[in-house]
Amino acid sequence: MEVSAVEVKEYFVDLKKVVLERQSYWEEIDPRPHAVGVLIRRKRLSWYEEILPKIEETIEMLEDIKDKRNYIE
């Protein structure tokens, strides 16, 4: 099964939305981070901060690939 660049881009755009929603959810649900566990909360939020730039970079790379394909054709 072959997947087009458009489908891959849509997947990563949707993934970015989900990650942003989860990040905001965990920031809202944890009003007392000192009582819940600072290290667990920090690890969770740092994962989101780490993965979001990679998702954005992938989306930009897919747009570049699309532009290059359009230029070649």
XYZ file of N, CA and C in Angstrom:
219
model
N 0.841 -1.173 0.000
C 0.000 0.000 0.000
C 0.891 1.243 0.000
N 0.660 2.087 -0.949
C 1.456 3.307 -1.070
C 0.712 4.477 -0.432
N 1.462 5.300 0.263
C 0.887 6.453 0.943
C 1.434 7.712 0.287
N 0.551 8.645 -0.002
C 0.991 9.879 -0.650
C 1.541 10.856 0.387
N 2.283 11.820 -0.102
C 2.861 12.841 0.779
C 1.768 13.671 1.443
N 0.662 13.857 0.749
C -0.454 14.623 1.309
C -1.043 13.892 2.513
N -1.196 12.576 2.389
C -1.729 11.785 3.498
C -0.789 11.812 4.701
N 0.490 11.753 4.433
C 1.472 11.798 5.520
C 1.423 13.159 6.204
N 1.323 14.218 5.414
C 1.252 15.562 5.991
C -0.004 15.709 6.843
N -1.142 15.222 6.338
C -2.384 15.288 7.106
C -2.248 14.534 8.428
N -1.579 13.395 8.377
C -1.360 12.613 9.597
C -0.571 13.421 10.623
N 0.507 14.065 10.185
C 1.334 14.817 11.120
C 0.639 16.083 11.610
N -0.177 16.700 10.782
C -0.950 17.863 11.228
C -1.947 17.431 12.301
N -2.620 16.309 12.069
C -3.548 15.781 13.067
C -2.818 15.386 14.349
N -1.658 14.776 14.204
C -0.863 14.385 15.366
C -0.455 15.609 16.178
N -0.089 16.676 15.497
C 0.286 17.910 16.191
C -0.894 18.451 16.994
N -2.095 18.416 16.407
C -3.287 18.878 17.123
C -3.525 18.045 18.378
N -3.389 16.734 18.248
C -3.600 15.842 19.392
C -2.577 16.117 20.490
N -1.326 16.279 20.105
C -0.272 16.535 21.092
C -0.511 17.863 21.801
N -0.903 18.890 21.058
C -1.188 20.186 21.679
C -2.372 20.096 22.638
N -3.408 19.336 22.253
C -4.561 19.155 23.134
C -4.157 18.431 24.415
N -3.362 17.394 24.284
C -2.922 16.643 25.468
C -2.033 17.494 26.362
N -1.179 18.281 25.738
C -0.298 19.142 26.524
C -1.121 20.139 27.334
N -2.083 20.790 26.705
C -2.903 21.760 27.432
C -3.757 21.073 28.492
N -4.214 19.851 28.207
C -4.992 19.092 29.185
C -4.174 18.837 30.447
N -2.932 18.379 30.272
C -2.106 18.075 31.439
C -1.689 19.334 32.175
N -1.589 20.443 31.476
C -1.261 21.694 32.163
C -2.444 22.188 32.988
N -3.680 21.927 32.519
C -4.872 22.350 33.253
C -5.204 21.409 34.409
N -5.002 20.122 34.214
C -5.413 19.132 35.203
C -4.512 19.113 36.432
N -3.375 19.708 36.355
C -2.380 19.635 37.414
C -2.233 20.985 38.118
N -3.249 21.419 38.899
C -3.174 22.736 39.526
C -2.151 22.810 40.659
N -1.825 21.659 41.251
C -0.855 21.631 42.348
C 0.286 20.692 41.982
N 1.175 21.102 41.108
C 2.221 20.190 40.640
C 3.134 19.695 41.759
N 3.297 20.486 42.810
C 4.159 20.060 43.909
C 3.553 18.886 44.671
N 2.223 18.775 44.663
C 1.561 17.686 45.378
C 1.457 16.418 44.533
N 1.393 16.568 43.234
C 1.197 15.422 42.353
C 2.509 14.730 42.030
N 3.527 15.466 41.861
C 4.822 14.889 41.509
C 5.485 15.733 40.446
N 6.394 16.548 40.869
C 7.043 17.496 39.966
C 7.807 16.778 38.862
N 8.514 15.711 39.220
C 9.328 15.022 38.219
C 8.475 14.342 37.157
N 7.365 13.737 37.569
C 6.484 13.081 36.600
C 5.873 14.119 35.670
N 5.402 15.215 36.245
C 4.798 16.279 35.429
C 5.832 16.864 34.472
N 7.017 17.115 34.960
C 8.068 17.702 34.127
C 8.457 16.766 32.997
N 8.535 15.482 33.291
C 8.879 14.512 32.259
C 7.807 14.485 31.172
N 6.545 14.515 31.598
C 5.437 14.494 30.645
C 5.462 15.732 29.757
N 5.592 16.903 30.363
C 5.579 18.145 29.593
C 6.828 18.298 28.737
N 7.961 17.821 29.221
C 9.176 17.927 28.406
C 9.083 17.039 27.178
N 8.355 15.922 27.284
C 8.160 15.059 26.117
C 7.387 15.819 25.052
N 6.326 16.522 25.456
C 5.556 17.307 24.492
C 6.413 18.404 23.879
N 7.216 19.065 24.704
C 8.084 20.126 24.197
C 9.142 19.577 23.248
N 9.519 18.332 23.436
C 10.516 17.708 22.572
C 9.906 17.235 21.258
N 8.714 16.687 21.311
C 8.111 16.075 20.121
C 7.495 17.121 19.187
N 6.970 18.218 19.722
C 6.319 19.220 18.865
C 7.248 19.809 17.808
N 8.472 20.218 18.134
C 9.354 20.733 17.081
C 9.660 19.695 16.007
N 9.755 18.430 16.400
C 10.018 17.377 15.421
C 8.836 17.204 14.481
N 7.629 17.300 15.015
C 6.435 17.202 14.170
C 6.389 18.373 13.203
N 6.639 19.588 13.698
C 6.630 20.769 12.834
C 7.710 20.679 11.760
N 8.869 20.165 12.125
C 9.956 19.997 11.165
C 9.563 19.001 10.072
N 8.889 17.939 10.457
C 8.438 16.943 9.488
C 7.410 17.533 8.540
N 6.491 18.330 9.064
C 5.479 18.975 8.218
C 6.152 19.903 7.212
N 7.126 20.677 7.659
C 7.856 21.569 6.751
C 8.608 20.778 5.689
N 9.217 19.667 6.086
C 9.943 18.832 5.138
C 8.990 18.270 4.079
N 7.806 17.856 4.490
C 6.825 17.338 3.534
C 6.365 18.425 2.568
N 6.225 19.649 3.065
C 5.863 20.760 2.182
C 6.977 21.031 1.175
N 8.219 20.951 1.614
C 9.355 21.129 0.699
C 9.375 20.048 -0.373
N 9.120 18.820 0.028
C 9.073 17.715 -0.938
C 7.973 17.952 -1.958
N 6.821 18.396 -1.487
C 5.696 18.675 -2.390
C 6.064 19.788 -3.369
N 6.693 20.851 -2.863
C 7.099 21.958 -3.730
C 8.115 21.504 -4.777
N 9.055 20.675 -4.376
C 10.063 20.180 -5.319
C 9.437 19.286 -6.376
N 8.479 18.465 -5.976
C 7.787 17.617 -6.955
C 7.015 18.463 -7.958
N 6.345 19.499 -7.460
C 5.602 20.386 -8.357
C 6.546 21.111 -9.311
N 7.722 21.486 -8.834
C 8.697 22.173 -9.673
C 9.227 21.241 -10.760
N 9.474 19.994 -10.397
C 9.995 19.024 -11.361
C 8.964 18.722 -12.436
N 7.719 18.596 -12.030
C 6.651 18.280 -12.997
C 6.310 19.511 -13.764
